[in-house]
Structure formats: C-alpha cells, structure tokens
Coordinates of C-alpha atoms and ligand atoms in Angstrom, one line a residue:
M26 CA 5.0 29.0 -96.8
R27 CA 8.6 28.3 -97.6
S28 CA 11.0 27.3 -94.8
F29 CA 14.6 28.5 -94.8
M30 CA 15.5 26.4 -91.8
S31 CA 19.0 24.9 -92.0
E32 CA 19.3 21.2 -92.5
K33 CA 20.8 20.9 -89.0
Y34 CA 17.4 21.9 -87.5
A35 CA 15.2 20.1 -90.0
T36 CA 13.8 17.7 -87.4
L37 CA 14.0 19.9 -84.4
E38 CA 10.9 19.7 -82.2
A39 CA 10.6 22.8 -80.1
Y40 CA 9.4 23.0 -76.5
T41 CA 5.7 23.7 -76.0
P42 CA 5.2 26.2 -73.2
G43 CA 2.1 26.0 -71.0
E44 CA -0.9 28.0 -72.3
Q45 CA -0.8 31.7 -71.5
P46 CA -4.3 32.7 -72.5
Q47 CA -4.7 36.4 -73.3
D48 CA -8.4 36.3 -74.0
M49 CA -10.3 35.3 -70.9
Q50 CA -9.7 35.2 -67.1
Y51 CA -9.0 31.7 -65.9
V52 CA -8.1 30.5 -62.4
K53 CA -4.7 29.9 -63.8
L54 CA -3.0 26.9 -62.2
N55 CA -1.1 25.7 -65.2
T56 CA 2.4 27.2 -65.3
N57 CA 3.6 27.1 -61.7
E58 CA 3.6 30.9 -61.2
S59 CA 3.1 32.5 -57.8
P60 CA -0.4 33.8 -57.2
F61 CA 1.1 36.7 -55.1
P62 CA 2.3 40.0 -56.6
P63 CA 5.9 41.1 -56.3
S64 CA 6.8 43.0 -53.1
D65 CA 6.2 46.8 -53.1
K66 CA 10.0 47.4 -53.0
V67 CA 10.3 45.4 -56.3
L68 CA 7.6 47.4 -57.9
E69 CA 9.2 50.7 -56.8
A70 CA 12.7 49.6 -58.0
V71 CA 11.3 48.6 -61.5
A72 CA 9.5 52.0 -61.9
E73 CA 12.7 53.9 -60.9
E74 CA 14.9 51.9 -63.2
A75 CA 12.6 52.2 -66.2
E76 CA 13.7 55.9 -66.4
K77 CA 17.1 54.7 -67.5
L78 CA 16.0 52.4 -70.3
N79 CA 17.9 54.4 -72.8
L80 CA 21.2 53.0 -71.3
Y81 CA 22.5 49.5 -71.6
C82 CA 22.4 47.4 -68.5
D83 CA 25.4 46.1 -66.6
P84 CA 26.5 42.9 -68.5
E85 CA 28.2 41.6 -65.3
C86 CA 25.2 42.1 -63.1
K87 CA 27.7 43.1 -60.4
A88 CA 25.3 44.7 -57.9
L89 CA 22.9 41.8 -58.2
R90 CA 25.6 39.1 -57.7
E91 CA 26.9 41.0 -54.7
E92 CA 23.4 41.1 -53.1
L93 CA 22.8 37.4 -53.8
A94 CA 26.2 36.0 -52.8
P95 CA 25.8 36.2 -49.0
I96 CA 22.3 34.7 -49.3
F97 CA 23.6 31.6 -51.0
G98 CA 26.8 31.6 -48.8
V99 CA 29.1 31.8 -51.9
N100 CA 31.2 34.5 -53.6
P101 CA 29.9 36.7 -56.4
E102 CA 32.2 34.8 -58.7
N103 CA 30.2 31.7 -58.1
I104 CA 27.0 33.3 -59.4
L105 CA 25.8 33.8 -63.0
P106 CA 22.4 35.6 -63.3
V107 CA 20.4 34.3 -66.3
N108 CA 17.4 35.2 -68.3
G109 CA 15.2 32.7 -66.5
S110 CA 16.8 29.5 -65.4
D111 CA 15.9 28.1 -68.8
E112 CA 18.9 30.2 -70.1
A113 CA 21.2 28.5 -67.6
L114 CA 20.1 25.1 -68.7
Y115 CA 20.7 26.1 -72.3
L116 CA 24.2 27.4 -71.6
A117 CA 25.1 24.4 -69.5
F118 CA 23.9 21.8 -72.2
A119 CA 25.9 23.8 -74.8
A120 CA 29.0 24.1 -72.7
F121 CA 29.4 20.8 -70.9
A122 CA 28.2 18.0 -73.2
D123 CA 29.1 17.0 -76.8
A124 CA 29.0 14.0 -79.1
N125 CA 31.2 12.0 -76.8
T126 CA 29.7 13.3 -73.6
P127 CA 26.0 12.5 -73.6
V128 CA 23.5 14.2 -71.2
A129 CA 21.8 11.8 -68.8
Y130 CA 18.4 12.7 -67.3
P131 CA 15.2 11.0 -66.2
N132 CA 12.5 10.0 -68.7
I133 CA 9.9 11.9 -66.7
S134 CA 11.2 15.4 -65.9
Y135 CA 11.3 18.9 -67.3
G136 CA 10.3 18.9 -71.0
F137 CA 13.0 21.3 -72.0
Y138 CA 15.9 18.8 -71.3
P139 CA 15.4 16.8 -74.5
V140 CA 14.9 20.0 -76.5
Y141 CA 18.2 21.5 -75.2
A142 CA 19.9 18.2 -76.1
A143 CA 18.4 18.3 -79.6
V144 CA 19.2 21.9 -80.3
N145 CA 22.8 21.3 -79.4
H146 CA 22.9 17.9 -81.3
L147 CA 23.7 16.1 -78.1
P148 CA 23.1 12.4 -77.4
S149 CA 20.6 11.9 -74.6
H150 CA 20.9 9.0 -72.1
V151 CA 17.3 8.9 -70.8
I152 CA 17.0 6.9 -67.6
P153 CA 13.5 5.7 -66.6
L154 CA 12.2 6.5 -63.1
K155 CA 10.9 3.6 -61.0
G156 CA 7.2 2.6 -61.3
D157 CA 6.4 4.9 -58.3
F158 CA 8.1 7.8 -60.0
S159 CA 11.1 7.7 -57.6
L160 CA 14.7 8.1 -58.8
D161 CA 17.3 5.5 -58.0
Y162 CA 20.5 7.6 -57.7
R163 CA 22.7 4.5 -58.2
E164 CA 21.7 4.6 -61.9
Y165 CA 23.5 7.9 -62.2
C166 CA 26.7 6.9 -60.4
G167 CA 29.9 6.4 -62.5
L168 CA 28.3 7.3 -65.8
N169 CA 31.0 9.6 -67.2
E170 CA 28.2 11.7 -68.7
M171 CA 26.8 15.1 -68.0
I172 CA 23.9 14.6 -65.5
V173 CA 20.8 16.7 -65.2
I174 CA 18.3 16.2 -62.3
A175 CA 15.5 18.4 -61.2
N176 CA 15.1 18.3 -57.5
P177 CA 12.2 18.6 -56.7
N178 CA 11.4 16.9 -60.0
A179 CA 8.8 18.3 -62.4
P180 CA 6.0 17.4 -63.0
T181 CA 6.0 14.9 -60.1
G182 CA 7.1 17.3 -57.3
M183 CA 9.2 14.4 -55.8
T184 CA 12.6 14.9 -54.3
I185 CA 15.8 12.9 -53.8
P186 CA 18.0 13.5 -50.7
V187 CA 21.1 15.7 -51.0
S188 CA 23.2 12.8 -49.6
E189 CA 22.3 10.8 -52.8
I190 CA 23.2 13.8 -55.0
E191 CA 26.5 13.8 -53.2
E192 CA 27.1 10.2 -54.2
I193 CA 26.4 11.1 -57.9
L194 CA 28.8 14.0 -57.7
K195 CA 31.6 11.9 -56.1
S196 CA 31.3 9.1 -58.7
N197 CA 31.3 11.5 -61.8
P198 CA 34.2 13.8 -60.9
N199 CA 35.0 14.7 -64.5
N200 CA 31.5 15.7 -65.5
V201 CA 29.1 18.5 -64.7
V202 CA 26.2 17.4 -62.5
L203 CA 23.4 20.0 -62.9
I204 CA 20.8 20.1 -60.2
D205 CA 17.8 22.1 -61.3
E206 CA 16.3 23.6 -58.1
A207 CA 13.5 25.6 -59.7
Y208 CA 11.1 24.5 -57.0
V209 CA 13.4 24.1 -54.0
A210 CA 11.8 26.9 -52.0
F211 CA 8.7 24.9 -51.3
G212 CA 10.1 22.3 -49.0
G213 CA 13.1 20.8 -50.8
E214 CA 16.7 20.7 -49.6
S215 CA 19.2 22.7 -51.6
C216 CA 22.6 21.4 -52.6
V217 CA 24.2 24.8 -52.9
P218 CA 26.3 24.2 -49.7
L219 CA 28.0 21.4 -51.7
I220 CA 29.5 23.8 -54.2
E221 CA 32.5 24.5 -52.0
K222 CA 33.3 20.8 -52.0
Y223 CA 32.5 19.7 -55.6
D224 CA 33.7 21.8 -58.5
N225 CA 31.6 19.7 -60.9
L226 CA 28.3 20.8 -59.3
L227 CA 26.0 23.3 -61.0
V228 CA 22.8 24.4 -59.3
C229 CA 20.1 26.4 -61.1
Q230 CA 17.5 28.3 -59.2
T231 CA 14.8 30.8 -60.4
F232 CA 13.0 33.9 -59.2
S233 CA 10.0 32.8 -61.3
K234 CA 8.1 30.8 -58.8
S235 CA 9.1 31.6 -55.1
H236 CA 9.8 35.3 -55.9
S237 CA 6.7 36.1 -58.0
M238 CA 8.9 37.2 -61.0
A239 CA 8.1 34.8 -63.8
G240 CA 7.4 37.7 -66.2
A241 CA 10.7 39.4 -65.4
R242 CA 12.8 36.4 -66.4
L243 CA 15.5 36.0 -63.7
G244 CA 17.3 32.8 -62.7
V245 CA 20.7 32.1 -61.3
A246 CA 23.4 29.5 -61.9
I247 CA 25.5 28.8 -58.8
A248 CA 28.7 26.8 -59.2
S249 CA 32.5 26.7 -58.9
E250 CA 34.3 29.6 -60.5
G251 CA 35.4 27.3 -63.4
I252 CA 31.9 26.4 -64.3
I253 CA 30.7 30.0 -64.1
R254 CA 33.6 31.2 -66.2
D255 CA 32.8 28.6 -68.9
M256 CA 29.1 29.6 -69.0
N257 CA 30.2 33.2 -69.2
T258 CA 32.3 32.5 -72.2
L259 CA 29.2 31.3 -73.9
K260 CA 27.0 34.0 -72.6
Y261 CA 29.4 36.7 -73.9
S262 CA 29.3 34.8 -77.3
I263 CA 25.6 35.1 -77.5
N264 CA 24.0 37.9 -75.5
P265 CA 26.2 39.8 -73.0
Y266 CA 23.2 42.0 -71.8
N267 CA 21.1 39.0 -70.9
I268 CA 19.4 40.5 -67.9
N269 CA 17.6 43.8 -68.6
R270 CA 18.2 46.6 -66.1
M271 CA 14.7 46.5 -64.6
T272 CA 15.0 42.8 -63.8
Q273 CA 18.5 43.3 -62.3
R274 CA 17.0 45.9 -59.9
A275 CA 13.9 43.8 -59.3
G276 CA 16.2 40.9 -58.3
I277 CA 18.1 43.1 -55.8
A278 CA 14.9 44.4 -54.3
A279 CA 13.4 40.9 -54.1
A280 CA 16.5 39.6 -52.3
Q281 CA 16.1 42.5 -49.8
T282 CA 12.5 41.6 -49.1
S283 CA 13.0 37.9 -48.6
R284 CA 10.7 37.7 -45.5
Y285 CA 7.7 38.5 -47.7
Y286 CA 8.6 35.7 -50.1
L287 CA 9.3 33.2 -47.4
D288 CA 5.9 33.9 -45.9
N289 CA 4.3 33.5 -49.4
C290 CA 6.0 30.1 -49.8
K291 CA 4.7 29.0 -46.4
V292 CA 1.2 29.8 -47.5
I293 CA 1.7 27.8 -50.8
V294 CA 3.0 24.8 -48.8
E295 CA -0.1 25.0 -46.5
N296 CA -2.4 25.2 -49.5
R297 CA -0.6 22.3 -51.2
E298 CA -1.2 20.1 -48.1
Y299 CA -4.8 21.2 -47.9
T300 CA -5.5 20.6 -51.6
T301 CA -3.7 17.2 -51.5
L302 CA -5.9 16.1 -48.6
K303 CA -9.1 17.2 -50.2
L304 CA -8.3 15.6 -53.6
K305 CA -7.4 12.4 -51.8
E306 CA -10.8 12.5 -50.0
M307 CA -12.3 12.6 -53.5
G308 CA -10.4 9.5 -54.5
F309 CA -7.5 11.0 -56.3
E310 CA -4.0 9.6 -56.1
V311 CA -1.6 12.6 -55.4
L312 CA 2.2 12.1 -55.6
P313 CA 4.1 13.4 -52.6
S314 CA 5.1 16.9 -53.7
K315 CA 7.7 19.4 -52.3
A316 CA 7.0 21.9 -55.1
N317 CA 4.4 24.6 -55.7
F318 CA 2.3 22.1 -57.7
I319 CA 0.8 18.6 -57.3
F320 CA 0.5 15.8 -59.8
A321 CA -2.8 14.0 -59.4
K322 CA -4.9 11.4 -61.1
S323 CA -8.3 9.8 -60.5
S324 CA -9.5 6.4 -61.7
A325 CA -12.9 8.0 -62.3
I326 CA -11.7 10.4 -65.1
S327 CA -8.8 10.5 -67.6
G328 CA -6.2 13.2 -67.3
Q329 CA -7.2 14.6 -70.7
E330 CA -10.9 14.8 -69.7
Y331 CA -10.3 16.3 -66.3
Y332 CA -8.1 19.0 -67.9
A333 CA -10.7 19.7 -70.6
K334 CA -13.6 19.8 -68.1
L335 CA -11.7 22.0 -65.7
K336 CA -10.9 24.4 -68.6
S337 CA -14.5 24.7 -69.6
E338 CA -15.2 25.5 -66.0
G339 CA -12.7 28.3 -66.1
V340 CA -9.8 26.5 -64.3
L341 CA -6.6 25.9 -66.2
V342 CA -4.2 23.1 -65.2
R343 CA -1.5 21.3 -67.2
H344 CA -1.9 17.9 -68.9
F345 CA 1.0 16.1 -70.6
K346 CA 0.2 13.7 -73.5
K347 CA 3.2 11.5 -72.7
P348 CA 1.9 7.9 -72.2
E349 CA 3.5 7.2 -68.8
I350 CA 1.9 10.3 -67.3
E351 CA -1.2 10.9 -69.4
D352 CA -3.6 9.8 -66.5
F353 CA -2.3 12.7 -64.4
C354 CA -2.8 16.5 -64.4
R355 CA -0.3 18.9 -62.9
I356 CA -2.0 21.5 -60.7
T357 CA -0.2 24.6 -59.6
I358 CA -0.9 25.6 -56.0
G359 CA -2.4 29.1 -55.8
T360 CA -4.3 31.0 -53.1
R361 CA -6.7 29.2 -50.8
E362 CA -9.6 30.8 -52.8
Q363 CA -8.2 29.5 -56.1
M364 CA -7.8 26.0 -54.6
D365 CA -11.3 26.1 -53.3
V366 CA -12.6 26.9 -56.8
L367 CA -10.5 24.0 -58.2
L368 CA -11.9 21.6 -55.5
E369 CA -15.5 22.8 -56.0
K370 CA -15.2 22.4 -59.8
T371 CA -13.6 19.0 -59.4
A372 CA -16.5 17.8 -57.1
K373 CA -19.0 19.0 -59.8
I374 CA -17.1 17.3 -62.6
L375 CA -17.0 14.0 -60.7
S376 CA -20.6 14.1 -59.7
E377 CA -21.6 14.7 -63.3
K378 CA -19.8 11.5 -64.1
G379 CA -21.9 9.8 -61.5
C380 CA -19.1 9.4 -59.0
Ligands
PMP2 N1 13.3 24.0 -64.4 C1 12.1 23.4 -64.2 C2 12.1 22.1 -63.7 C3 11.0 24.1 -64.6 O1 9.8 23.5 -64.4 C4 11.0 25.4 -65.1 C5 9.8 26.2 -65.4 N2 9.2 26.0 -66.6 C6 12.3 26.0 -65.3 C7 13.4 25.3 -64.9 C8 12.5 27.3 -65.9 O2 12.0 28.4 -65.2 P1 12.4 29.9 -65.5 O3 13.1 29.9 -66.9 O4 11.1 30.6 -65.5 O5 13.4 30.2 -64.5

C-alpha cells in the first residue's frame, strides 16, 4: 500500500480512541460515557429536527448559545459550541501556540494533548506530576507558554483548587490558559466564573459525559470574547457547520432538562464512592477521583492482566501502556448493577490468582 502522506506528517502518531466494540455486548466501562439514556425531551427534539436534514444548520448556533449563556452566567458571545470538546482543544492548540509559544501540560493527562501539539507542529513543555499524581501549580506560574490542564485530570480523576488556577492565570497574563473541564460535573469546581476577570482563560466542557450525549458530539468553549472570536476565525476557516442541526437541538433540550442530568450525576458520584470502597476492601489502591471514573491498581495483579481478564469476563475497562501508569486501570463509573458485575468479576479474578 502506497502512502501519499505529506512529509510534514511523516512521523505523526495519531490518538488511539478507547475500544468501541461493535461485535459483542460488554459491560462497557472504558470510555467514560454515561450509562443513562438522553432525556425524553432530547429524544423528541432530535426526531423532530431530523425532518429538516435537507437544510444546512445554523453555523452560529445562536439558539443553543442563547440557551446556554445564562446557565454558565456569561453572554452568548462568550460561548463557542464545538463538535465534542476535542474540537475546542484542536482549535485552541492551533490558534494560541506556535514555534515560539510552546504548550505546557502534565506528563500524565489526556492523551490528545501531545497529538494536538504534534499535528500543529508545536513544541510541548511536558511537566511531570508529583509521585502521588498531584499537580504543583507553581510549576505553571510565569511560564510565558500556553498552558493546558484538565481539572479533574484524566486518567487520575484528581483535581486542583480554582484558587491555584487563578495564580496560574495571573502569572501568565499574555498566554491562554486552557482548563479542560470535561469531568467537572462529578464533583469538581468550575473556573467559568473567572472568565469575567481573566481574558486569557479558556474553559472547555462537554455534553459527552454528564449529559449522556457522547454520540452526538457536543462540547463548548467558554472564554472572553477575544478568545472566542479567534477560535471562530479558525472554525470558519475549517468547518463552519461544525454542529449538525440535531445536535444543536439536542443541546438545547438537554439544557432545559438539567434536573434529570444533575440527578444522574449524583447517582454516578454515589456509585463511584461505593466502587472505590469495595475495591479498597479488596486491596486496591484507588486515587481520589472527582470524575465519572476511577484509577485503580492492585499489587496482586498487573494493570494489563486485570484489563485482559476483565475483558474475557465481558467487562471492558481502559488500560494505558505508559510506564508511569501501566499498573493502573481506568474504570468508568456506570449503574450500580454494572459496578456490581465489575466487583464480582474482580473478586473472581483475584481468587483465581490465589488472593
Ligand atoms: N478532555 C478530556 C480530559 C477527555 O477525557 C475527553 C474524552 N475523551 C475529552 C476532553 C473529549 O471529550 P468530547 O470530545 O467527547 O467532548
């Protein structure tokens, strides 16, 4: 097979998404989706909007931005809807860093950051987390670089306080500080209220996890008008109709049924605490998570083996081959029934190992 790839991407290593098996039914705890269906109102809105598929969608996503603005306490001009928050990350890396402005991010974080740096030919400044996977905000102060921090972090689930993010913002006034809040709905603290005060702050959130819409691809960038305008310049240079009309309507309907999603997030948090406790009782180390997943390891079984044995038992979790975290597996929190299956299979696997 011949490759026609341009020289500039000859060594590009693409992101590897989590498995999305289409063949058999797993207890699927590997890509941090919500186990709950979208609200009825979302389903109705999507069906209704599908009838207009012959027409282009609104490139400005005006109705959606107007619905979301009061929820975030900002103006519609401070919001850019995106095709999954991955798109916001891509636009931001492309817009706000270059050969002279590296992108700084932690060594253990979302696997797309190095890929977005590479695809845009950006120098990365990779800052190691501490031994306990915590982040020392002082290492991000006064860098004069674009800064990207997931809060809660992935795959650890750990958070840093908004007061520390504020210190980072203050000490890098001429650079964009991107806070990736993909998992903030599960107990984290959002820094959206800081947008009024810091025009260099960019917050990304998603409807994929808390709002049961991973398959619809909807995220939002929330920032000062200047940052949103810059990202729009790129968006209109690539794909003006980035959010299809069904997803725009689904987003509006989801925002109008927020009680349902808040209740679902509460259940996920309860199930997270339950699963953490039970795994700890089985001897696992579980990092303190404020996300809809936990990061766990056991001295009795390697991360790779635990992942593989769970898979053969019909339970899918995520294992990363990176040396610093290869002892761990990331387990998405699902329904109580799903977590009980995970716990039961875990007990079986450990007992087969003689533990
Ligand atoms: N940020 C983080 C930290 C994530 O884990 C994910 C999910 N893979 C995303 C952003 C992107 O999510 P989405 O594109 O579905 O909004």
